[in-house]
Coordinates of C-alpha atoms and ligand atoms in Angstrom, one line a residue:
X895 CA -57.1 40.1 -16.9
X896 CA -56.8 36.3 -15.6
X897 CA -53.9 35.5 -17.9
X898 CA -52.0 39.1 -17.2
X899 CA -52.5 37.7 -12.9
X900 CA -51.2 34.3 -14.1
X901 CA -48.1 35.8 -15.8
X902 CA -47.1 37.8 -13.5
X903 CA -47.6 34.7 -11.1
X904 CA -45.3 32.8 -13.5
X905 CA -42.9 35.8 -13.7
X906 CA -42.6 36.2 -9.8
X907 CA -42.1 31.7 -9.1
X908 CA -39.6 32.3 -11.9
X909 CA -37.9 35.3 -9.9
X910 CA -37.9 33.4 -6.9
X911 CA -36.5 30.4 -8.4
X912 CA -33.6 32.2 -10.2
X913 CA -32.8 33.9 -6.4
X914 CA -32.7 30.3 -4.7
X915 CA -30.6 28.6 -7.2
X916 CA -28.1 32.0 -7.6
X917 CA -28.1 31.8 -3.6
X918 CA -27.5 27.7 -4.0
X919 CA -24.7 28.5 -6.4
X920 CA -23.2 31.0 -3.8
X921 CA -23.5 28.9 -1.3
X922 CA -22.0 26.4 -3.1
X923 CA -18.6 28.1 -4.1
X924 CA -17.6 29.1 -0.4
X925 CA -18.4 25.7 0.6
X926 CA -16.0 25.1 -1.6
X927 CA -13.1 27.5 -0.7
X928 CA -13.8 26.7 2.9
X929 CA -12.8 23.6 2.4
X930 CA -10.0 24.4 -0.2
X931 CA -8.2 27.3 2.7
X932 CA -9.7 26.1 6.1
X933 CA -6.9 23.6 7.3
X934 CA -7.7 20.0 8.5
X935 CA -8.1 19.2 11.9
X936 CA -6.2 16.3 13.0
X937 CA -9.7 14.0 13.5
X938 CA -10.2 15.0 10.0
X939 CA -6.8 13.8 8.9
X940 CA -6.5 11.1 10.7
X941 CA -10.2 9.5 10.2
X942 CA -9.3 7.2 7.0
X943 CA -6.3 5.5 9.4
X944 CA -8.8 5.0 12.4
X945 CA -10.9 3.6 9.5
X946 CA -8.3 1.4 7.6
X947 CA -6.8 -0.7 10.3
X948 CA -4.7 -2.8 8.2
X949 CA -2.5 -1.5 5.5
X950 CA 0.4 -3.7 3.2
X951 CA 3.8 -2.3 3.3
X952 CA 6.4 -3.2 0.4
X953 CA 10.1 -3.3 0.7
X954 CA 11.5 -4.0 -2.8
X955 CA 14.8 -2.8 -4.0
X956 CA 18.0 -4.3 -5.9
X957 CA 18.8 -5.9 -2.6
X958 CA 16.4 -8.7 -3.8
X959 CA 19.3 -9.6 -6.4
X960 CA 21.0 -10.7 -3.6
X961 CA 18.2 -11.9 -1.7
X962 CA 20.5 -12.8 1.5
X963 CA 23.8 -14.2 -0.2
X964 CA 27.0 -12.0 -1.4
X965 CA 29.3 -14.2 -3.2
X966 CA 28.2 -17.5 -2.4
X967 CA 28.0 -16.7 1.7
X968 CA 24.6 -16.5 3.5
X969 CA 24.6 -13.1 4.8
X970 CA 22.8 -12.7 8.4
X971 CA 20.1 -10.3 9.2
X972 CA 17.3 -8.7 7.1
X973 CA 17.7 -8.7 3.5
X974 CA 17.5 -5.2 2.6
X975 CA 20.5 -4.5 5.0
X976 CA 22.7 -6.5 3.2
X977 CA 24.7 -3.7 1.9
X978 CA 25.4 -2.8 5.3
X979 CA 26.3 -6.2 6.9
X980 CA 28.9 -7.5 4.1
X981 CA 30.1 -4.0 3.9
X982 CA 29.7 -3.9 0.1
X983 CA 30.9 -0.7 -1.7
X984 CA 29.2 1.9 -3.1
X985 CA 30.8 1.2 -6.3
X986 CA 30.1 -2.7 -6.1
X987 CA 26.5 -2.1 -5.0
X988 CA 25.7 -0.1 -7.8
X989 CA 25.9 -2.9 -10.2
X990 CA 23.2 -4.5 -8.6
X991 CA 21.6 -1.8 -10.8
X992 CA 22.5 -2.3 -14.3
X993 CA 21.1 -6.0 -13.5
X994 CA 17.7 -5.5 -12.3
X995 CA 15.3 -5.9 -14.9
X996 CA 11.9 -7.1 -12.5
X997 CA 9.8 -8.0 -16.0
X998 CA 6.7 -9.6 -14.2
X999 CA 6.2 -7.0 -12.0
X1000 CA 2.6 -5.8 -13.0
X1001 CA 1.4 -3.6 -10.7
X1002 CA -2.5 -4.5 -10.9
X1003 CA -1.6 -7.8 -9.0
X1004 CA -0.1 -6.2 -6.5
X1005 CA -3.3 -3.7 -5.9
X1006 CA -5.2 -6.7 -6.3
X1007 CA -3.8 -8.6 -3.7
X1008 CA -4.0 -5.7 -0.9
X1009 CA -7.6 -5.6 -2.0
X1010 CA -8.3 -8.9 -1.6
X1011 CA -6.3 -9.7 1.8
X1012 CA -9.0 -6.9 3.0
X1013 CA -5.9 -4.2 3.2
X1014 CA -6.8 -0.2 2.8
X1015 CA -3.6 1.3 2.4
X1016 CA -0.2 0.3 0.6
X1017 CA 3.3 1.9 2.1
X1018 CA 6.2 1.3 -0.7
X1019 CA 9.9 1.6 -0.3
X1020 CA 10.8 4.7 -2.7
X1021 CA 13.9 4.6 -1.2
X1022 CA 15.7 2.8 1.2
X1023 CA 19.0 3.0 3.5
X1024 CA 20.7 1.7 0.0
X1025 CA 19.8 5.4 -1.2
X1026 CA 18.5 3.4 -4.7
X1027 CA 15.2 5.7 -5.7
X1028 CA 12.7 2.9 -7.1
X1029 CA 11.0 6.1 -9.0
X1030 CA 12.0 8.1 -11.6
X1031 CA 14.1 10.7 -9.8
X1032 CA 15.6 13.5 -11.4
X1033 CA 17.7 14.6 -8.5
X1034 CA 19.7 11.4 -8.7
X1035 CA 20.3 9.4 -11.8
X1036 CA 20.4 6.6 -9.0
X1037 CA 16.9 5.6 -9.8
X1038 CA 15.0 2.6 -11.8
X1039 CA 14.3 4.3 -14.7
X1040 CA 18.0 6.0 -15.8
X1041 CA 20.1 2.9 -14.1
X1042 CA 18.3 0.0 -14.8
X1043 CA 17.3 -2.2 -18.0
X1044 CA 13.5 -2.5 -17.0
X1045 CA 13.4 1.3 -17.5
X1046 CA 9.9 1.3 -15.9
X1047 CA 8.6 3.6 -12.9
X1048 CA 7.1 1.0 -10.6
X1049 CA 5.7 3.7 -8.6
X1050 CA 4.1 5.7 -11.0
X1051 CA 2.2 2.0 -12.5
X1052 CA 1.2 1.3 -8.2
X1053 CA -0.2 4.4 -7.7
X1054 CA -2.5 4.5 -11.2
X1055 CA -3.2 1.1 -9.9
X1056 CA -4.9 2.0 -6.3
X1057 CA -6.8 5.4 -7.1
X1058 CA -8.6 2.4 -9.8
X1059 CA -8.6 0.2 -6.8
X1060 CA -9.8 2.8 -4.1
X1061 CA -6.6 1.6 -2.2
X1062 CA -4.6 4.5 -0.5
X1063 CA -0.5 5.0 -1.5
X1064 CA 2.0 6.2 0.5
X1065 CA 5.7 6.1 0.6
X1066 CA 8.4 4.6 2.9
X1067 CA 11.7 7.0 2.2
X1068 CA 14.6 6.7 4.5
X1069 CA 15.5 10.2 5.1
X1070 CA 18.6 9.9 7.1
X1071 CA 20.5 6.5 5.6
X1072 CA 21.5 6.6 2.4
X1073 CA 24.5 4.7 2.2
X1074 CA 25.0 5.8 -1.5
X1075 CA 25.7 9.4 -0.7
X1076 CA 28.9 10.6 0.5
X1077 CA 27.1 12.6 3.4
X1078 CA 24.2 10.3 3.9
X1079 CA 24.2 8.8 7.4
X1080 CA 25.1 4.9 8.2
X1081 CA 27.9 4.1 5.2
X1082 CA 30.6 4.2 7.3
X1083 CA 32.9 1.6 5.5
X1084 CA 33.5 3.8 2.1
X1085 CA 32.6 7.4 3.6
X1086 CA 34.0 7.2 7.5
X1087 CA 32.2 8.5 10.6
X1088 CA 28.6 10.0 10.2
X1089 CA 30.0 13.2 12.5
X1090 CA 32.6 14.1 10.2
X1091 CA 30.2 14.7 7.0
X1092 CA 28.4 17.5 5.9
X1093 CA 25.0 15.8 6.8
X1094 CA 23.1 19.1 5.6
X1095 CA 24.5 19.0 2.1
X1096 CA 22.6 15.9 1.5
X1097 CA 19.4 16.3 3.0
X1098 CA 19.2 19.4 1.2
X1099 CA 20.3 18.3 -2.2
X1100 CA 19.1 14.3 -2.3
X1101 CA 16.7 13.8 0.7
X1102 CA 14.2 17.2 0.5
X1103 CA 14.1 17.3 -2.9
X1104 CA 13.3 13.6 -3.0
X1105 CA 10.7 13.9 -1.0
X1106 CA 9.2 16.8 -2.8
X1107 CA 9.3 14.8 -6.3
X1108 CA 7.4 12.1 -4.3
X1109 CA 4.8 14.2 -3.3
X1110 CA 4.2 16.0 -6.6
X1111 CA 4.7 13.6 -9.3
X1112 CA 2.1 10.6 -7.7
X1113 CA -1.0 12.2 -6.8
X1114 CA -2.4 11.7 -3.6
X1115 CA -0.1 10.0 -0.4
X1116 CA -2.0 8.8 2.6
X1117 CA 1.2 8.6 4.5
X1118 CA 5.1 9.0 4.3
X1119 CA 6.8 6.9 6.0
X1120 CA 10.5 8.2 7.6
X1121 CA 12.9 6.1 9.3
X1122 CA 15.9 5.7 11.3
X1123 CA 16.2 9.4 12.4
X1124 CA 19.8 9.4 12.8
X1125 CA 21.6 12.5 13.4
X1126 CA 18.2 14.0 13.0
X1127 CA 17.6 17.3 15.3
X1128 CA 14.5 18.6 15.5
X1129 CA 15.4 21.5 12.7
X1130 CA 16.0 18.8 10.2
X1131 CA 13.2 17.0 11.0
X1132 CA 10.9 20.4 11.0
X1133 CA 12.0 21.1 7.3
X1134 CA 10.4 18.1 6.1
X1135 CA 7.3 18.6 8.1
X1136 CA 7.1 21.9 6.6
X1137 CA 7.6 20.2 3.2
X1138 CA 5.3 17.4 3.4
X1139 CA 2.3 20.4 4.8
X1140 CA 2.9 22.6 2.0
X1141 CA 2.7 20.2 -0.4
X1142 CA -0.1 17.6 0.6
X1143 CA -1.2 19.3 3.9
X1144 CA -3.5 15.9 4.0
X1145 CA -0.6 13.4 4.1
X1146 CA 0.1 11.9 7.5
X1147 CA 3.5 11.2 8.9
X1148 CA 4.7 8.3 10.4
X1149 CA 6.8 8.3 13.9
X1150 CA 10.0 8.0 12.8
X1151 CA 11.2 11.1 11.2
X1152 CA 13.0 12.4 14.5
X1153 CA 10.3 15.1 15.4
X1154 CA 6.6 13.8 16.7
X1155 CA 4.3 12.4 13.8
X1156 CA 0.9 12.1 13.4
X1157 CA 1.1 8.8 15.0
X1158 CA 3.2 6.8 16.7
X1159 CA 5.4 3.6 15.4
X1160 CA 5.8 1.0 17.2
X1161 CA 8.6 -1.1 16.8
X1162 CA 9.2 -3.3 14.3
X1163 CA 6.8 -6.5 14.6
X1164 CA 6.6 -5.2 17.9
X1165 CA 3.0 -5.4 19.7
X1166 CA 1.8 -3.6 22.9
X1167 CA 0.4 -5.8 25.8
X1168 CA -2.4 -3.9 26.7
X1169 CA -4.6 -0.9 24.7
X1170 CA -2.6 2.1 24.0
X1171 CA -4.4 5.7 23.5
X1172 CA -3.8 7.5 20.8
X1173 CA -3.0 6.8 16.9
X1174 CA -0.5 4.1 16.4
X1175 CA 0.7 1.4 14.1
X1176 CA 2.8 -2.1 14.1
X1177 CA 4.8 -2.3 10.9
X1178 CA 5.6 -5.9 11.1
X1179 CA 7.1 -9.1 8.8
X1180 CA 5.1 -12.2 7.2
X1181 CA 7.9 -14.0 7.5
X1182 CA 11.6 -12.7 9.6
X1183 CA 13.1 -10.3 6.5
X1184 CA 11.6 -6.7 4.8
X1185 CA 13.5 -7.4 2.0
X1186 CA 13.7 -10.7 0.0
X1187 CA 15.8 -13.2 0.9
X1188 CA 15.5 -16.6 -0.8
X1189 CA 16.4 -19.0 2.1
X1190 CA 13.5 -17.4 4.6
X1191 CA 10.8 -20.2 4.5
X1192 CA 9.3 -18.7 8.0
X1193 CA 6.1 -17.7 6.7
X1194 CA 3.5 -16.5 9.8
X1195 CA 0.3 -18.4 9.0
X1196 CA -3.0 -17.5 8.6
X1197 CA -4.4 -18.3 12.3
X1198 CA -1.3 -16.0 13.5
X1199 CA -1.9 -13.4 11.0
X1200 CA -5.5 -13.1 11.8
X1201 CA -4.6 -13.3 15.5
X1202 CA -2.4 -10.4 15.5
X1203 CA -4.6 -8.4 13.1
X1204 CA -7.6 -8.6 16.2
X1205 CA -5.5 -8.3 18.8
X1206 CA -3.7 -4.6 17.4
X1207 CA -7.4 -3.7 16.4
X1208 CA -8.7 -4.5 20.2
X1209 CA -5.3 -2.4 21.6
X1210 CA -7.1 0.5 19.2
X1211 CA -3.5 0.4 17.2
X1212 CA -3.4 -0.4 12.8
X1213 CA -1.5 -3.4 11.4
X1214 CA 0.8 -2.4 8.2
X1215 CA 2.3 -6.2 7.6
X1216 CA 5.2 -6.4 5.0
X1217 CA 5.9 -8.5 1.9
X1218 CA 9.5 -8.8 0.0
X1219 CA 8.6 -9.3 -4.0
X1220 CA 11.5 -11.0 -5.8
X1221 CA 14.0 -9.1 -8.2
X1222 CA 12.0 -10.4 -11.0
X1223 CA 8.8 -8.5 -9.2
X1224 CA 7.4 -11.3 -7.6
X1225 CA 5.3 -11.0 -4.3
X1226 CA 6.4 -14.9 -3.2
X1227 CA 3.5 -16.9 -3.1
X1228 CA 3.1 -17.9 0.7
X1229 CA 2.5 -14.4 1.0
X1230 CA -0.5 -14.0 -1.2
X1231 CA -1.8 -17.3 -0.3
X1232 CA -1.8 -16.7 3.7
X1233 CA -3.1 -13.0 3.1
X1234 CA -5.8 -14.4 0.8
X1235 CA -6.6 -16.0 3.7
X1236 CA -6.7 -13.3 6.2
X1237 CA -9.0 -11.6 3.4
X1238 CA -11.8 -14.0 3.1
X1239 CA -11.4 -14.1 6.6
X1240 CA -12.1 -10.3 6.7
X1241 CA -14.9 -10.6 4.5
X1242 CA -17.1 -12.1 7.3
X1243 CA -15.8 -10.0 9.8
X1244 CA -14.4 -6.9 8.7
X1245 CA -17.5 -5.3 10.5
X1246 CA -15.5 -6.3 13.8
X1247 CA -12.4 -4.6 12.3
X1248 CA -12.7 -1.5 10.0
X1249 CA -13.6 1.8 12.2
X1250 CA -13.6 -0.5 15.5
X1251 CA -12.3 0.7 18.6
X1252 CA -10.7 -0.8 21.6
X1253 CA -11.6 -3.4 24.5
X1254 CA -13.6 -2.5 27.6
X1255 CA -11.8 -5.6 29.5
X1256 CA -8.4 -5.6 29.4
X1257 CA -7.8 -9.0 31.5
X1258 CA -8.0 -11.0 28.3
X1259 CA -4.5 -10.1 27.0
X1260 CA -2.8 -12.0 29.8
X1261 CA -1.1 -11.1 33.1
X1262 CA 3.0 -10.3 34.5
X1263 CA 4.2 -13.1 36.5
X1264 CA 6.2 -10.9 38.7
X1265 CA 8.0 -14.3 39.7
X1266 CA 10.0 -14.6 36.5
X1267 CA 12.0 -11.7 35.1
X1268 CA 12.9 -11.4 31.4
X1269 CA 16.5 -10.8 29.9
X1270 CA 15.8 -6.7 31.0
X1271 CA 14.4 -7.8 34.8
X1272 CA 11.0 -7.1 33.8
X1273 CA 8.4 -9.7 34.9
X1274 CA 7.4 -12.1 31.8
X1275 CA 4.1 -10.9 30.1
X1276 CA 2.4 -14.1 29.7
X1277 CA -0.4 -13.7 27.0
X1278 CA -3.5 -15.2 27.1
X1279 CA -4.7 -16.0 23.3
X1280 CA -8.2 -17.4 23.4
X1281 CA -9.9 -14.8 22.5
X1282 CA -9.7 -10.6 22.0
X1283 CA -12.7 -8.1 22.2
X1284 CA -13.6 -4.7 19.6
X1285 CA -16.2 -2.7 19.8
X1286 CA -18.2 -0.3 17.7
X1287 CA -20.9 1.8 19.9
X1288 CA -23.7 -0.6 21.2
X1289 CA -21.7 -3.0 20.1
X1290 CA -19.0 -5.8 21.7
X1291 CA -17.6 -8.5 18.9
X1292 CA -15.7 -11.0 21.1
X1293 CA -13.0 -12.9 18.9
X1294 CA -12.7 -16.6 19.9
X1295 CA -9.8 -18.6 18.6
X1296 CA -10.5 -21.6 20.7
X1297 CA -14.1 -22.3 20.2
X1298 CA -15.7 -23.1 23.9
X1299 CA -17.7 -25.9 24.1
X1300 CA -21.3 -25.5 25.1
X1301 CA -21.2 -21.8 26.0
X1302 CA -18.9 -18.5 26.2
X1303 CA -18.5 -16.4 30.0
X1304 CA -17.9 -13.0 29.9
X1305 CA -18.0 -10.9 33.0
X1306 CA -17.5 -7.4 34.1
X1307 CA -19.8 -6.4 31.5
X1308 CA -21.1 -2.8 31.5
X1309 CA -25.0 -2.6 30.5
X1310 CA -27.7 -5.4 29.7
X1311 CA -27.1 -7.3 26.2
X1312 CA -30.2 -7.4 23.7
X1313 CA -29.3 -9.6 21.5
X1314 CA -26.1 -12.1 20.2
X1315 CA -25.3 -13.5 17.0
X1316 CA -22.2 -14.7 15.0
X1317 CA -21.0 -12.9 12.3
X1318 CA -20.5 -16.2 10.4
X1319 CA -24.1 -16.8 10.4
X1320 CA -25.7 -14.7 7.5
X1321 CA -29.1 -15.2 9.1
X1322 CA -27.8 -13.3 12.3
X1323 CA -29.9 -15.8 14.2
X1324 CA -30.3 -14.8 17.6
X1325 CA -28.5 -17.1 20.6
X1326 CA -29.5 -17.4 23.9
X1327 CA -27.7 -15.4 26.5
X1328 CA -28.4 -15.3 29.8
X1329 CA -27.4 -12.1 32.2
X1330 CA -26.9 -12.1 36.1
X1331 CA -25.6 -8.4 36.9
X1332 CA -22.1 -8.1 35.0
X1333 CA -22.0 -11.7 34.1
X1334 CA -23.5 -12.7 30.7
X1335 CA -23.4 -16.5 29.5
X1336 CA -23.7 -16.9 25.5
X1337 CA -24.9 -20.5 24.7
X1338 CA -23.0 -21.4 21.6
X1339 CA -23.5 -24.4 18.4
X1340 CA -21.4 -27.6 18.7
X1341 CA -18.9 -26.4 15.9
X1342 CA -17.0 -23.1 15.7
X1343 CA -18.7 -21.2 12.3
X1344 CA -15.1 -20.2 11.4
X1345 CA -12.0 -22.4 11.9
X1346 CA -9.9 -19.9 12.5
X1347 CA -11.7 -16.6 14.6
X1348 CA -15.9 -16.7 15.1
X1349 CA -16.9 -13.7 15.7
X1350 CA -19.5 -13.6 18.7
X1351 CA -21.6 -9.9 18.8
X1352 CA -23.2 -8.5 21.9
X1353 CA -25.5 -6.2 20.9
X1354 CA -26.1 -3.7 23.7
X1355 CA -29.7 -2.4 25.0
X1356 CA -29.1 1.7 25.1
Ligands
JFZ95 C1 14.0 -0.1 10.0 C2 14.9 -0.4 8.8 O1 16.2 -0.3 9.2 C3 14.5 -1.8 8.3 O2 15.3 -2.1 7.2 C4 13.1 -1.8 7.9 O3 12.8 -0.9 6.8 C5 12.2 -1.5 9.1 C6 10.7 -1.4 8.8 O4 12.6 -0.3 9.7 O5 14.4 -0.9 11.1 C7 14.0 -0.7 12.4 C8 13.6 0.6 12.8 C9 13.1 0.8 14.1 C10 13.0 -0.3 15.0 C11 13.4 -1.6 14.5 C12 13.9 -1.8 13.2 N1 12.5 -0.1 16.2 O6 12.2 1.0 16.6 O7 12.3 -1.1 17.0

């Protein structure tokens, strides 16, 4: 009697069991098509480049052959437009091709390096205005693999290298230029005037199906990058939209494709005075060129870097900063050394960077002196650079590049602060602040923790 109650006990937790995990399963697998069908919101999409903040971006074609100098001359102007400037033809150009044999690219160092200068994302010239596809394209036997002796698909070797690295790839690809194409925009000198060619036949047979091989053949993009949207209308532009949402709905594009993006561009090293809403981004150089060119020395140091890096972060805008490897696949060594720098930089503080958003102030970036007008009539901006402020909620970090002696002033302060620390100081020892309304006076060590950027947090009392 006892054991026949106890079985059917055993019989009926069993039942019950079997229903929750069948209903767990269930559960389970239209979680899972929800996610596969419903379509991502634009927070959703855009979260990992609110996170991200700083991104590398690579412009490496057969233009570093060159590197700045057709036959002997200097050639003025960014490297990778030296096609353009010298007005080289198509068919001397392509020679470039049959020499470029880049034998110490490895594409682990390159990972390795974003990593380590603290970047999240990597955005690599696929092709350029050149129209040279660094991939293995099967639309145009203009491509690294079928016309050059390294044979390689430098692409393919990054983006195996960053899913390892948990670094995010994406693509620049000039959609409009290709000055390799009969009815690409921008060669003017071998093909004549962009409004006489058949603009269409291109972007359908080179540019869209480029595109498509990009986003098929590499796995996940974070991002493709367009540029120059000449003789783009809106239609053009819209067909690549469409393209890049059926194919990776996920991918983001950048602002220059001639049609609104999923964030803005700014331009080129080009960065706001004050915060700007919305999602935006400042692709800029380390040194003055994209592309390589051997007589740029101009390298932008550390302390800038840095600088600039806080001061997009506290505008609420990303920072994708450029480097131009050699034709023998070389990333040149002031550039790893001062984004090394950055990186263990970023190592302390990244807190105050990835995921932060935007100053409260605002008077720290400077002020017009509407005495003096600039070359447009505009009064000069004059920037203020001693120190920049981001914020995560509760939280100020004030950035100081010039270390105050004694204590740090901040007013116009919303709230009462609980507690301050520097980042630099592993303990998180607290400092004494002192608060009279708005105004809050951090007393501060003799010698700045960090020689380039100490980072001071407020921690706010909700
Ligand atoms: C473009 C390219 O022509 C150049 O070679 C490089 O790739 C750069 C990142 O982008 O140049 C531009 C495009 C837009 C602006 C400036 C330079 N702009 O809007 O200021």
């Amino acid at each position: 009697m006892q054991s026949k109650i106890l079985r059917s006990r055993i019989y009926l937790i069993t039942l019950l069991f079997a229903l929750a995990i069948l209903g767990q399963l269930a559960g389970c697998s239209t979680a899972q098509k929800a996610t596969q069908t419903a379509p991502l919101s634009q927070d959703a999409k855009m979260n990992w480049f609110r996170e991200a903040k700083f991104g590398l971006f690579i412009h490496w074609g057969i233009y570093s052959i060159p590197a700045g100098e057709w036959k002997g001359q200097p050639v003025a102007g960014i490297g990778e437009w030296i096609m353009n400037r010298a007005k080289i033809s198509v068919a001397e150009y392509e020679q470039l091709a049959s020499q470029f044999n880049p034998v110490k690219f490895n594409a682990e160092e390159w990972v390795k390096l974003a990593e380590d200068a603290g970047m999240k994302y990597i955005v690599i010239t696929s092709k350029h205005h050149d129209g040279f596809a660094m991939y293995h394209s099967k639309v145009s036997k203009y491509n690294i693999v079928d016309a050059t002796p390294f044979k390689r698909d430098p692409l393919k070797e990054l983006a195996k290298a960053c899913a390892k690295h948990g670094i995010r790839f994406g693509f620049y690809y000039s959609q409009a230029q290709d000055w390799h194409e009969p009815n690409g925009a921008g060669n003017t000198w071998d093909f004549g005037p962009d409004d006489k060619k058949d603009f269409d036949q291109y972007l359908r047979d080179k540019a869209e199906p480029q595109v498509k091989e990009l986003l098929t053949g590499y796995g996940p993009i974070c991002l493709i990058w367009f540029d120059t949207p000449r003789i783009m209308t809106k239609e053009r532009a819209q067909r690549f939209v469409d393209i890049v949402h059926t194919l990776q709905p996920a991918c983001l594009i950048d602002g220059r494709l001639g049609i609104e993006g999923d964030y803005r561009s700014m331009g080129d090293n080009r960065i706001p005075n004050t915060v700007v809403e919305g999602d935006w981004e400042v692709p800029a150089t380390i040194n003055r060129t994209w592309g390589y060119k051997k007589d740029d020395h101009d390298w932008k140091t550390p302390e800038d870097l840095t600088f600039k890096l806080v001061d997009i972060v506290s505008k609420g805008g990303n920072y994708l900063l450029n480097v131009g490897p050699t034709a023998e696949g070389i990333i040149p060594q002031p550039s790893h050394d001062n984004l090394r720098a950055v990186g263990c930089w970023l190592k302390v503080n990244g807190e105050s960077i990835y995921g932060a958003g935007t100053t409260p102030f605002g008077d720290e970036f400077g002020v017009y002196d509407t005495e003096k007008k600039d070359r447009r009539g505009n009064p000069v901006f004059n920037a203020k650079t001693d120190w920049r402020c981001t914020t995560k909620p509760g939280k100020l970090f004030i950035h100081l590049f010039k270390w105050p002696t004694g204590s740090f002033e901040l007013s116009k302060v919303k709230g009462r602060v609980n507690k301050t620390y520097l980042l630099a100081d592993p303990k998180r020892k607290g400092l004494n602040v002192q608060q009279e309304a708005d105004r809050v006076t951090v007393s501060l060590p003799k010698t700045a923790p960090d020689k380039i950027d100490s980072v001071l947090v407020l921690e706010m009392a909700n």
